[in-house]
XYZ file of C-alpha atoms in Angstrom:
365
model
C 108.689 215.847 141.039
C 110.405 218.596 141.742
C 114.094 220.814 142.699
C 114.130 220.664 146.580
C 117.659 222.851 147.296
C 119.797 225.265 145.717
C 122.470 226.648 147.430
C 125.197 229.105 145.618
C 127.941 231.407 147.998
C 125.304 234.086 148.524
C 121.738 232.138 148.696
C 120.180 228.895 150.060
C 116.718 227.655 150.032
C 115.148 224.132 150.516
C 111.886 223.196 150.436
C 111.438 219.109 151.440
C 107.650 219.856 149.040
C 109.465 221.703 146.606
C 111.129 224.943 145.701
C 108.120 226.250 143.140
C 105.547 225.396 146.030
C 107.007 226.977 148.455
C 103.585 228.630 150.706
C 101.480 226.583 148.385
C 101.145 223.510 150.558
C 98.718 222.792 153.801
C 100.506 221.548 156.584
C 98.861 218.466 156.279
C 100.539 217.165 153.070
C 103.897 218.404 153.882
C 106.496 215.589 153.456
C 108.225 214.246 156.472
C 111.898 215.826 157.203
C 113.211 212.305 158.059
C 111.497 210.937 154.950
C 114.324 208.695 152.711
C 114.919 210.045 148.831
C 113.517 206.883 147.009
C 115.037 208.519 144.468
C 116.603 211.471 143.188
C 119.845 213.858 141.870
C 122.430 215.683 143.267
C 123.832 218.298 140.072
C 126.131 221.163 140.462
C 128.534 222.925 138.818
C 132.321 223.662 139.301
C 135.143 225.559 137.554
C 138.339 222.881 137.341
C 140.140 222.864 140.244
C 143.610 225.056 140.645
C 145.430 222.779 142.898
C 147.714 219.453 142.428
C 145.931 217.797 145.347
C 142.830 216.315 145.871
C 139.635 219.036 147.051
C 136.134 218.184 148.775
C 134.416 220.067 145.501
C 131.139 219.204 148.055
C 130.524 217.827 151.391
C 128.237 216.584 154.029
C 129.230 215.538 157.320
C 126.835 214.348 159.792
C 128.358 212.871 163.733
C 126.498 211.410 166.338
C 123.347 209.154 166.268
C 123.683 210.215 161.858
C 126.650 208.804 161.271
C 126.303 209.690 157.731
C 129.082 211.514 155.805
C 128.808 212.041 151.769
C 131.476 213.515 149.555
C 132.387 214.780 146.012
C 136.444 214.879 145.770
C 137.794 216.134 143.025
C 141.510 214.246 142.023
C 144.754 215.808 140.383
C 144.736 214.319 136.736
C 140.912 215.113 135.676
C 138.847 212.549 138.421
C 136.092 212.692 140.438
C 135.911 210.758 143.861
C 132.032 209.951 145.321
C 131.841 208.137 148.583
C 128.692 208.364 150.820
C 128.341 206.567 153.659
C 125.732 206.048 156.294
C 126.367 203.450 159.553
C 128.555 200.602 157.882
C 126.594 201.145 154.371
C 128.778 203.160 151.302
C 128.717 202.877 147.942
C 131.792 204.993 146.188
C 132.576 205.706 142.611
C 134.901 207.067 140.801
C 134.681 208.730 137.087
C 138.088 210.488 134.913
C 137.015 212.457 132.933
C 138.970 214.477 130.216
C 142.964 216.019 132.485
C 142.147 218.694 129.349
C 140.033 220.977 130.538
C 141.709 223.941 131.805
C 141.010 226.493 134.413
C 137.827 228.973 132.903
C 135.933 225.035 131.473
C 132.759 223.936 133.567
C 132.082 221.290 134.460
C 128.429 219.807 135.923
C 128.514 217.025 137.935
C 125.676 214.848 138.601
C 124.800 212.110 141.052
C 121.507 210.440 140.426
C 120.209 206.880 142.853
C 117.375 205.040 142.352
C 116.572 203.191 145.912
C 114.173 200.459 144.345
C 116.217 199.825 141.458
C 119.294 199.455 143.131
C 120.956 201.963 140.676
C 123.233 204.863 141.428
C 124.758 206.592 138.450
C 127.799 209.723 138.456
C 128.453 211.631 135.725
C 131.046 214.236 134.597
C 129.676 216.588 131.384
C 131.980 219.706 130.045
C 128.881 221.181 128.292
C 131.113 223.459 125.927
C 133.179 220.560 124.487
C 130.006 218.303 124.788
C 131.973 215.376 126.423
C 130.673 213.582 129.458
C 131.667 210.560 131.406
C 130.225 208.450 134.361
C 130.060 205.007 135.757
C 127.790 203.144 137.731
C 127.239 202.337 140.720
C 124.966 199.315 142.491
C 123.399 199.343 146.340
C 122.980 202.987 146.895
C 123.177 204.171 150.528
C 119.524 205.794 151.881
C 119.748 210.038 151.666
C 117.246 211.109 153.857
C 115.871 214.763 153.214
C 117.103 216.004 156.706
C 120.922 214.929 154.831
C 119.590 216.894 151.758
C 118.448 220.262 154.178
C 121.388 220.165 156.428
C 123.887 220.331 153.324
C 121.824 223.162 152.372
C 121.676 225.565 154.895
C 123.880 223.859 157.757
C 127.325 225.548 156.475
C 129.102 224.273 159.977
C 128.255 220.570 158.666
C 128.229 220.762 154.403
C 131.941 221.038 152.214
C 131.850 223.221 149.616
C 135.109 224.200 147.317
C 135.339 228.022 146.365
C 134.847 226.881 142.704
C 131.441 226.118 142.438
C 128.860 228.173 140.976
C 126.013 226.243 142.852
C 124.682 222.984 143.570
C 121.011 221.700 144.483
C 118.733 218.956 144.983
C 116.012 216.930 142.840
C 113.686 213.840 144.127
C 113.994 212.512 140.343
C 116.221 211.270 138.089
C 117.811 214.228 136.456
C 118.859 213.958 131.997
C 122.062 214.563 130.999
C 123.405 215.053 127.291
C 121.752 218.585 125.498
C 119.400 220.357 126.902
C 116.945 222.809 125.463
C 116.980 226.740 125.586
C 114.436 228.668 124.934
C 111.461 229.872 127.065
C 108.026 228.906 125.762
C 106.783 232.018 124.808
C 109.546 232.332 122.098
C 107.278 233.263 119.062
C 108.715 231.100 115.833
C 107.902 230.843 112.114
C 105.753 228.578 110.533
C 104.164 228.968 107.092
C 101.202 229.318 108.912
C 102.437 232.739 111.478
C 103.957 233.226 114.505
C 103.479 230.552 117.178
C 105.227 229.929 120.719
C 107.283 227.545 120.506
C 105.882 225.859 123.828
C 103.154 225.112 121.785
C 104.516 223.681 119.224
C 103.822 219.515 118.231
C 105.219 216.705 116.784
C 104.879 217.186 113.313
C 103.998 220.622 113.291
C 106.187 222.763 110.289
C 108.941 225.163 111.048
C 110.225 227.876 108.283
C 114.156 227.463 109.226
C 116.861 230.371 107.578
C 117.693 228.887 104.418
C 113.938 228.649 103.382
C 113.143 224.691 104.298
C 109.818 223.676 106.177
C 110.222 221.261 108.040
C 108.989 219.051 110.790
C 109.475 219.126 114.124
C 110.578 215.445 115.414
C 109.952 216.120 118.863
C 109.453 218.977 121.979
C 112.194 219.007 124.352
C 111.179 220.622 127.784
C 113.391 220.931 131.606
C 113.071 222.797 134.425
C 116.115 223.526 135.728
C 117.921 225.725 139.019
C 118.417 229.195 136.845
C 122.660 229.351 138.245
C 125.382 228.614 136.845
C 125.175 227.479 132.758
C 121.404 227.800 133.374
C 120.782 231.245 134.589
C 119.378 233.125 131.981
C 120.264 235.617 129.569
C 117.695 238.539 128.561
C 118.932 239.463 124.915
C 117.352 243.286 124.325
C 115.364 244.701 121.170
C 116.504 245.844 118.802
C 120.215 244.282 119.006
C 120.547 241.291 116.732
C 116.698 242.623 114.861
C 114.972 241.106 117.388
C 111.286 242.686 117.647
C 110.846 241.739 121.882
C 113.276 241.194 125.048
C 113.799 237.924 124.180
C 115.216 235.281 127.804
C 117.486 231.966 126.639
C 119.509 229.482 128.132
C 123.721 231.110 127.917
C 124.124 228.083 125.956
C 121.290 229.045 123.189
C 123.269 229.824 120.625
C 121.665 232.777 117.765
C 122.657 232.125 114.231
C 123.819 236.330 113.223
C 125.193 237.310 109.835
C 126.237 240.242 107.563
C 127.906 241.860 106.341
C 130.821 242.419 109.582
C 130.019 238.991 110.188
C 131.303 237.790 106.777
C 134.749 240.462 107.169
C 135.449 239.270 110.613
C 135.186 235.901 110.572
C 134.693 234.928 106.594
C 131.708 233.665 106.796
C 127.974 234.181 105.998
C 126.153 233.346 109.340
C 127.875 232.168 112.819
C 126.645 230.383 115.474
C 127.303 232.927 118.707
C 126.426 231.570 122.635
C 123.447 234.571 124.130
C 126.800 233.802 127.088
C 129.144 235.025 124.886
C 127.383 238.254 124.094
C 126.517 239.473 127.630
C 128.141 243.413 127.733
C 125.379 245.310 130.066
C 123.627 246.926 126.944
C 122.587 244.107 124.097
C 122.002 240.919 126.755
C 122.020 241.157 130.099
C 121.689 237.921 133.184
C 118.523 237.978 134.921
C 118.766 237.173 138.369
C 116.325 236.646 140.913
C 114.973 233.349 139.459
C 115.170 230.633 141.992
C 114.218 228.714 138.544
C 113.683 228.629 134.499
C 112.022 225.774 132.140
C 113.426 225.732 128.792
C 112.083 224.883 125.470
C 112.987 222.777 122.017
C 112.011 221.570 119.246
C 114.554 218.747 117.663
C 114.334 219.147 113.670
C 115.625 216.460 111.316
C 118.390 218.727 111.023
C 120.765 221.173 112.730
C 119.142 223.978 111.494
C 117.580 227.949 112.811
C 114.507 229.025 113.155
C 113.090 233.347 113.423
C 112.334 234.038 116.771
C 111.394 236.909 117.834
C 112.936 238.102 114.801
C 116.318 236.822 115.483
C 117.670 233.154 113.946
C 118.452 230.685 116.449
C 119.495 227.696 116.378
C 117.418 224.229 116.837
C 118.712 221.499 118.933
C 121.733 220.185 118.655
C 122.381 216.381 119.365
C 124.809 215.391 117.709
C 125.382 211.580 116.958
C 124.148 210.592 120.909
C 122.170 207.841 119.493
C 125.480 205.936 118.541
C 125.962 205.870 122.309
C 123.694 204.450 124.142
C 124.433 205.330 127.714
C 124.181 209.004 127.140
C 121.177 208.496 125.067
C 119.026 206.164 128.204
C 120.428 209.100 131.119
C 119.144 212.153 128.554
C 115.870 213.947 127.544
C 116.131 211.730 124.632
C 115.728 208.658 126.192
C 111.932 208.317 126.421
C 112.169 208.148 122.418
C 113.407 205.727 120.177
C 116.770 205.669 119.291
C 116.072 205.102 115.791
C 113.579 207.669 115.226
C 115.984 210.094 116.589
C 118.747 211.909 114.159
C 122.567 212.407 113.557
C 123.657 216.460 113.588
C 126.971 215.151 112.630
C 127.977 218.961 111.173
C 127.111 222.058 112.866
C 125.298 224.016 109.967
C 127.442 227.611 110.799
C 130.695 227.823 112.165
C 130.332 228.434 115.679
C 132.089 231.703 117.211
C 134.373 231.278 120.637
C 133.972 233.887 123.628
C 136.534 236.176 122.598
C 135.568 236.754 118.688
C 132.105 237.042 119.932
C 132.604 239.949 122.111
C 134.041 241.318 119.438
C 131.228 241.469 117.379
C 128.961 242.244 120.143
C 130.268 244.947 121.014
C 131.018 245.813 117.068
C 126.297 244.760 117.179
C 126.043 247.223 119.927
C 127.803 250.666 118.837
Protein backbone atom coordinates (compact mmCIF):
# COMPACT_ATOMS: atom_id res chain seq x y z
CA UNK A 1 0.00 0.00 0.00
CA UNK A 2 1.76 3.10 -1.19
CA UNK A 3 1.84 6.33 -3.18
CA UNK A 4 2.11 5.63 -6.90
CA UNK A 5 2.00 9.11 -8.47
CA UNK A 6 3.03 12.68 -7.67
CA UNK A 7 2.94 15.75 -9.91
CA UNK A 8 3.14 19.51 -9.68
CA UNK A 9 3.72 22.32 -12.18
CA UNK A 10 7.37 21.35 -12.67
CA UNK A 11 7.75 17.61 -12.12
CA UNK A 12 5.80 14.38 -12.49
CA UNK A 13 6.48 10.90 -11.14
CA UNK A 14 4.62 7.63 -11.67
CA UNK A 15 5.46 4.10 -10.55
CA UNK A 16 2.79 1.40 -10.45
CA UNK A 17 4.83 -0.51 -7.84
CA UNK A 18 5.08 2.59 -5.64
CA UNK A 19 7.26 5.69 -5.69
CA UNK A 20 9.30 4.33 -2.78
CA UNK A 21 9.91 1.03 -4.60
CA UNK A 22 11.43 2.33 -7.84
CA UNK A 23 14.33 0.03 -8.83
CA UNK A 24 13.53 -2.46 -6.08
CA UNK A 25 10.87 -4.61 -7.75
CA UNK A 26 11.82 -7.61 -9.91
CA UNK A 27 10.29 -7.71 -13.43
CA UNK A 28 8.13 -10.72 -12.51
CA UNK A 29 6.59 -8.77 -9.63
CA UNK A 30 5.70 -5.65 -11.57
CA UNK A 31 2.08 -4.55 -11.67
CA UNK A 32 -0.04 -4.72 -14.84
CA UNK A 33 -0.50 -1.05 -15.88
CA UNK A 34 -4.03 -1.85 -17.14
CA UNK A 35 -5.07 -3.33 -13.79
CA UNK A 36 -8.06 -1.86 -12.00
CA UNK A 37 -7.36 -0.22 -8.66
CA UNK A 38 -9.86 -1.76 -6.22
CA UNK A 39 -9.32 1.16 -3.87
CA UNK A 40 -7.29 4.35 -3.84
CA UNK A 41 -7.16 8.08 -3.25
CA UNK A 42 -6.42 11.17 -5.30
CA UNK A 43 -5.15 13.94 -3.05
CA UNK A 44 -4.39 17.49 -4.11
CA UNK A 45 -3.80 20.91 -2.61
CA UNK A 46 -4.87 24.09 -4.34
CA UNK A 47 -5.30 27.73 -3.55
CA UNK A 48 -8.79 29.15 -3.68
CA UNK A 49 -9.65 30.05 -7.27
CA UNK A 50 -9.73 33.80 -8.03
CA UNK A 51 -12.35 33.25 -10.74
CA UNK A 52 -16.07 33.78 -10.16
CA UNK A 53 -16.95 30.97 -12.55
CA UNK A 54 -16.59 27.16 -12.62
CA UNK A 55 -13.00 26.01 -13.09
CA UNK A 56 -11.54 22.54 -13.63
CA UNK A 57 -9.08 21.97 -10.80
CA UNK A 58 -7.92 18.55 -12.00
CA UNK A 59 -9.19 16.54 -14.94
CA UNK A 60 -8.47 13.66 -17.32
CA UNK A 61 -9.91 12.82 -20.73
CA UNK A 62 -9.11 9.54 -22.53
CA UNK A 63 -11.15 9.14 -25.67
CA UNK A 64 -11.39 6.47 -28.37
CA UNK A 65 -11.52 2.96 -26.88
CA UNK A 66 -11.06 4.18 -23.29
CA UNK A 67 -14.04 6.52 -22.95
CA UNK A 68 -12.75 7.87 -19.64
CA UNK A 69 -13.42 11.29 -18.18
CA UNK A 70 -12.58 12.52 -14.69
CA UNK A 71 -12.95 16.04 -13.34
CA UNK A 72 -12.83 17.97 -10.10
CA UNK A 73 -14.43 21.34 -10.71
CA UNK A 74 -14.41 24.33 -8.35
CA UNK A 75 -17.76 26.12 -8.21
CA UNK A 76 -18.37 29.79 -7.36
CA UNK A 77 -19.43 30.38 -3.77
CA UNK A 78 -17.44 27.53 -2.25
CA UNK A 79 -18.33 24.26 -3.94
CA UNK A 80 -16.54 21.31 -5.52
CA UNK A 81 -18.07 19.07 -8.17
CA UNK A 82 -16.74 15.59 -9.02
CA UNK A 83 -17.68 13.65 -12.17
CA UNK A 84 -16.04 10.34 -13.12
CA UNK A 85 -17.20 8.49 -16.25
CA UNK A 86 -16.13 5.30 -18.01
CA UNK A 87 -18.32 4.38 -20.94
CA UNK A 88 -21.91 4.35 -19.67
CA UNK A 89 -20.89 4.34 -16.00
CA UNK A 90 -20.79 7.56 -13.98
CA UNK A 91 -20.36 8.70 -10.39
CA UNK A 92 -21.13 12.25 -9.34
CA UNK A 93 -20.66 14.11 -6.05
CA UNK A 94 -20.78 17.69 -4.80
CA UNK A 95 -19.28 19.20 -1.64
CA UNK A 96 -20.29 22.66 -0.48
CA UNK A 97 -17.47 24.03 1.63
CA UNK A 98 -16.67 27.23 3.46
CA UNK A 99 -17.29 30.19 1.13
CA UNK A 100 -15.38 32.48 3.53
CA UNK A 101 -12.04 31.09 2.31
CA UNK A 102 -9.79 33.79 0.89
CA UNK A 103 -7.34 33.73 -2.01
CA UNK A 104 -4.34 32.88 0.16
CA UNK A 105 -6.04 29.87 1.80
CA UNK A 106 -5.07 26.37 0.73
CA UNK A 107 -7.71 23.68 0.23
CA UNK A 108 -6.83 20.00 0.52
CA UNK A 109 -9.09 17.80 -1.61
CA UNK A 110 -9.22 14.02 -1.23
CA UNK A 111 -11.25 11.69 -3.43
CA UNK A 112 -11.16 8.07 -2.22
CA UNK A 113 -12.91 4.99 -3.60
CA UNK A 114 -13.43 1.38 -2.56
CA UNK A 115 -14.81 -0.87 -5.29
CA UNK A 116 -15.12 -3.86 -2.97
CA UNK A 117 -17.46 -2.04 -0.59
CA UNK A 118 -19.15 0.04 -3.35
CA UNK A 119 -18.25 3.32 -1.69
CA UNK A 120 -16.51 6.62 -2.45
CA UNK A 121 -15.83 9.82 -0.51
CA UNK A 122 -15.05 13.39 -1.54
CA UNK A 123 -13.53 15.64 1.15
CA UNK A 124 -12.52 19.30 1.14
CA UNK A 125 -10.38 20.45 4.05
CA UNK A 126 -9.12 23.85 5.10
CA UNK A 127 -6.10 22.66 7.12
CA UNK A 128 -5.14 26.13 8.29
CA UNK A 129 -8.63 26.73 9.68
CA UNK A 130 -9.12 23.13 10.88
CA UNK A 131 -12.37 22.73 8.95
CA UNK A 132 -13.58 19.78 6.90
CA UNK A 133 -16.50 19.09 4.53
CA UNK A 134 -17.38 15.79 2.88
CA UNK A 135 -19.90 13.73 0.98
CA UNK A 136 -20.18 9.98 0.37
CA UNK A 137 -21.25 8.24 -2.83
CA UNK A 138 -22.23 4.79 -4.00
CA UNK A 139 -21.21 3.10 -7.23
CA UNK A 140 -17.64 4.37 -7.79
CA UNK A 141 -16.40 4.05 -11.36
CA UNK A 142 -13.39 1.81 -11.92
CA UNK A 143 -10.03 3.58 -11.97
CA UNK A 144 -7.19 1.85 -13.84
CA UNK A 145 -3.50 2.31 -13.19
CA UNK A 146 -3.19 3.49 -16.80
CA UNK A 147 -5.68 6.30 -16.02
CA UNK A 148 -3.43 7.49 -13.22
CA UNK A 149 -0.37 7.16 -15.45
CA UNK A 150 -1.99 9.32 -18.15
CA UNK A 151 -3.19 11.88 -15.60
CA UNK A 152 0.33 12.14 -14.20
CA UNK A 153 2.55 11.97 -17.28
CA UNK A 154 0.42 12.99 -20.26
CA UNK A 155 -0.15 16.75 -20.23
CA UNK A 156 -2.27 16.48 -23.37
CA UNK A 157 -4.80 14.31 -21.53
CA UNK A 158 -4.64 16.12 -18.21
CA UNK A 159 -6.13 19.39 -17.03
CA UNK A 160 -4.58 21.01 -13.97
CA UNK A 161 -5.37 24.54 -12.81
CA UNK A 162 -2.44 26.93 -12.20
CA UNK A 163 -3.55 27.22 -8.55
CA UNK A 164 -2.89 23.52 -7.87
CA UNK A 165 0.21 23.05 -5.71
CA UNK A 166 0.41 19.31 -6.35
CA UNK A 167 -1.63 16.17 -6.75
CA UNK A 168 -0.75 12.65 -5.67
CA UNK A 169 -2.35 9.21 -5.95
CA UNK A 170 -2.28 6.38 -3.44
CA UNK A 171 -3.54 2.80 -3.72
CA UNK A 172 -5.23 3.02 -0.32
CA UNK A 173 -7.92 5.07 1.41
CA UNK A 174 -5.96 8.08 2.68
CA UNK A 175 -6.95 9.56 6.05
CA UNK A 176 -8.23 13.07 6.62
CA UNK A 177 -8.15 15.31 9.68
CA UNK A 178 -5.28 15.94 12.14
CA UNK A 179 -1.84 14.83 10.99
CA UNK A 180 1.49 14.11 12.74
CA UNK A 181 4.30 16.60 12.13
CA UNK A 182 7.68 15.35 13.43
CA UNK A 183 10.16 12.94 11.87
CA UNK A 184 10.84 9.72 13.77
CA UNK A 185 14.40 10.63 14.78
CA UNK A 186 13.35 13.77 16.71
CA UNK A 187 14.58 13.39 20.30
CA UNK A 188 11.97 14.08 22.98
CA UNK A 189 12.46 14.34 26.74
CA UNK A 190 11.35 11.53 29.07
CA UNK A 191 12.01 11.03 32.81
CA UNK A 192 14.77 8.61 31.74
CA UNK A 193 16.47 10.83 29.19
CA UNK A 194 15.96 11.57 25.52
CA UNK A 195 14.23 9.11 23.20
CA UNK A 196 13.43 9.29 19.47
CA UNK A 197 9.74 10.06 19.09
CA UNK A 198 9.47 7.22 16.58
CA UNK A 199 10.40 4.68 19.27
CA UNK A 200 7.77 5.76 21.77
CA UNK A 201 4.89 3.44 22.58
CA UNK A 202 1.51 3.77 24.22
CA UNK A 203 2.00 4.21 27.97
CA UNK A 204 5.48 5.75 27.80
CA UNK A 205 5.94 8.89 29.92
CA UNK A 206 6.95 12.31 28.56
CA UNK A 207 7.90 15.54 30.32
CA UNK A 208 6.09 18.72 29.32
CA UNK A 209 6.83 22.43 29.44
CA UNK A 210 4.82 22.91 32.63
CA UNK A 211 6.83 20.21 34.43
CA UNK A 212 4.17 17.50 34.27
CA UNK A 213 4.85 13.87 33.43
CA UNK A 214 2.13 12.56 31.12
CA UNK A 215 1.46 9.21 29.41
CA UNK A 216 1.50 8.71 25.66
CA UNK A 217 -2.01 7.69 24.59
CA UNK A 218 -1.10 6.87 20.98
CA UNK A 219 1.79 7.26 18.53
CA UNK A 220 0.61 8.24 15.04
CA UNK A 221 2.52 7.91 11.78
CA UNK A 222 1.78 8.78 8.17
CA UNK A 223 3.74 8.85 4.90
CA UNK A 224 2.71 11.73 2.63
CA UNK A 225 3.89 13.52 -0.52
CA UNK A 226 6.64 16.02 0.32
CA UNK A 227 4.78 18.87 -1.33
CA UNK A 228 2.50 21.76 -0.39
CA UNK A 229 1.52 21.82 3.27
CA UNK A 230 3.43 18.55 3.71
CA UNK A 231 6.76 19.84 2.34
CA UNK A 232 9.32 19.43 5.17
CA UNK A 233 10.84 22.44 6.90
CA UNK A 234 14.38 22.31 8.29
CA UNK A 235 14.74 24.33 11.49
CA UNK A 236 18.39 25.21 11.95
CA UNK A 237 20.41 25.24 15.12
CA UNK A 238 21.07 27.28 17.21
CA UNK A 239 17.91 29.23 16.36
CA UNK A 240 14.91 28.64 18.64
CA UNK A 241 17.24 26.96 21.16
CA UNK A 242 17.71 23.89 18.96
CA UNK A 243 20.55 21.52 19.83
CA UNK A 244 20.62 20.23 16.24
CA UNK A 245 18.90 20.82 12.91
CA UNK A 246 15.35 19.50 13.05
CA UNK A 247 13.00 18.59 10.22
CA UNK A 248 9.26 19.00 10.78
CA UNK A 249 6.06 19.36 8.80
CA UNK A 250 5.12 22.94 7.83
CA UNK A 251 2.11 22.82 10.15
CA UNK A 252 4.08 21.55 13.17
CA UNK A 253 3.98 24.37 15.71
CA UNK A 254 6.83 25.46 17.95
CA UNK A 255 6.19 26.85 21.42
CA UNK A 256 8.27 30.02 21.70
CA UNK A 257 8.60 32.17 24.80
CA UNK A 258 10.86 34.80 26.33
CA UNK A 259 10.85 38.49 27.11
CA UNK A 260 10.55 39.50 23.45
CA UNK A 261 7.47 37.32 23.04
CA UNK A 262 5.92 38.84 26.14
CA UNK A 263 6.67 42.35 24.87
CA UNK A 264 5.37 41.75 21.34
CA UNK A 265 2.35 39.54 22.04
CA UNK A 266 1.55 39.93 25.74
CA UNK A 267 1.87 36.17 26.35
CA UNK A 268 4.48 33.98 28.03
CA UNK A 269 4.51 31.50 25.14
CA UNK A 270 3.03 31.43 21.65
CA UNK A 271 2.49 28.75 19.00
CA UNK A 272 4.20 29.32 15.65
CA UNK A 273 3.78 26.98 12.62
CA UNK A 274 7.15 26.04 11.15
CA UNK A 275 6.16 27.28 7.68
CA UNK A 276 5.81 30.82 9.03
CA UNK A 277 9.41 30.74 10.26
CA UNK A 278 10.95 30.07 6.83
CA UNK A 279 13.22 33.04 6.12
CA UNK A 280 16.32 31.62 4.45
CA UNK A 281 18.40 31.38 7.61
CA UNK A 282 16.59 30.11 10.72
CA UNK A 283 14.28 27.83 8.73
CA UNK A 284 14.49 26.44 5.20
CA UNK A 285 12.23 24.32 3.03
CA UNK A 286 13.56 20.82 2.41
CA UNK A 287 13.55 20.14 -1.32
CA UNK A 288 14.20 17.06 -3.46
CA UNK A 289 12.05 14.60 -1.49
CA UNK A 290 9.14 12.73 -3.04
CA UNK A 291 7.70 11.31 0.16
CA UNK A 292 8.17 11.97 3.87
CA UNK A 293 7.01 10.08 6.96
CA UNK A 294 5.83 12.08 9.97
CA UNK A 295 5.26 10.89 13.55
CA UNK A 296 3.55 12.52 16.52
CA UNK A 297 2.25 11.63 19.97
CA UNK A 298 -1.26 12.02 21.31
CA UNK A 299 -1.40 13.10 24.98
CA UNK A 300 -4.34 13.56 27.37
CA UNK A 301 -4.09 17.34 26.95
CA UNK A 302 -2.62 19.64 24.33
CA UNK A 303 0.95 19.99 25.64
CA UNK A 304 4.45 21.23 24.76
CA UNK A 305 7.26 18.66 24.44
CA UNK A 306 11.00 19.31 24.61
CA UNK A 307 12.21 18.15 21.19
CA UNK A 308 15.85 18.54 20.10
CA UNK A 309 16.28 21.41 22.54
CA UNK A 310 13.14 23.42 21.77
CA UNK A 311 9.49 23.02 22.68
CA UNK A 312 6.96 21.75 20.15
CA UNK A 313 3.29 21.05 20.56
CA UNK A 314 1.88 17.57 20.86
CA UNK A 315 -0.90 16.51 18.51
CA UNK A 316 -3.99 18.67 18.85
CA UNK A 317 -7.12 16.73 17.84
CA UNK A 318 -9.66 19.23 19.11
CA UNK A 319 -13.09 17.65 19.60
CA UNK A 320 -12.90 15.29 16.65
CA UNK A 321 -14.41 12.45 18.69
CA UNK A 322 -17.74 14.32 18.54
CA UNK A 323 -17.85 14.28 14.72
CA UNK A 324 -18.24 10.62 13.84
CA UNK A 325 -17.73 10.79 10.05
CA UNK A 326 -14.55 12.89 10.33
CA UNK A 327 -13.24 10.66 13.14
CA UNK A 328 -13.85 7.48 11.15
CA UNK A 329 -11.99 8.87 8.15
CA UNK A 330 -8.99 10.08 10.16
CA UNK A 331 -5.86 8.42 11.51
CA UNK A 332 -7.69 8.26 14.84
CA UNK A 333 -10.50 6.16 13.38
CA UNK A 334 -8.59 2.98 14.25
CA UNK A 335 -9.09 3.69 17.96
CA UNK A 336 -12.23 3.53 20.10
CA UNK A 337 -13.67 7.04 20.44
CA UNK A 338 -14.12 6.42 24.18
CA UNK A 339 -10.33 6.26 24.57
CA UNK A 340 -9.69 9.58 22.80
CA UNK A 341 -9.27 12.86 24.69
CA UNK A 342 -10.81 16.21 23.86
CA UNK A 343 -8.50 19.17 23.26
CA UNK A 344 -10.98 22.00 23.55
CA UNK A 345 -8.59 24.97 23.80
CA UNK A 346 -4.98 25.24 22.53
CA UNK A 347 -2.51 25.48 25.39
CA UNK A 348 -0.99 28.71 23.99
CA UNK A 349 -2.03 31.55 21.63
CA UNK A 350 -1.26 30.87 17.95
CA UNK A 351 0.45 33.47 15.76
CA UNK A 352 -0.57 34.35 12.23
CA UNK A 353 1.89 34.49 9.34
CA UNK A 354 2.69 38.21 9.69
CA UNK A 355 3.23 38.02 13.46
CA UNK A 356 5.38 34.90 13.05
CA UNK A 357 7.52 36.61 10.41
CA UNK A 358 8.22 39.49 12.81
CA UNK A 359 9.19 37.03 15.53
CA UNK A 360 11.42 34.99 13.20
CA UNK A 361 13.26 38.10 12.05
CA UNK A 362 13.78 39.18 15.66
CA UNK A 363 15.10 35.73 16.62
CA UNK A 364 17.39 35.49 13.61
CA UNK A 365 18.88 38.92 14.15
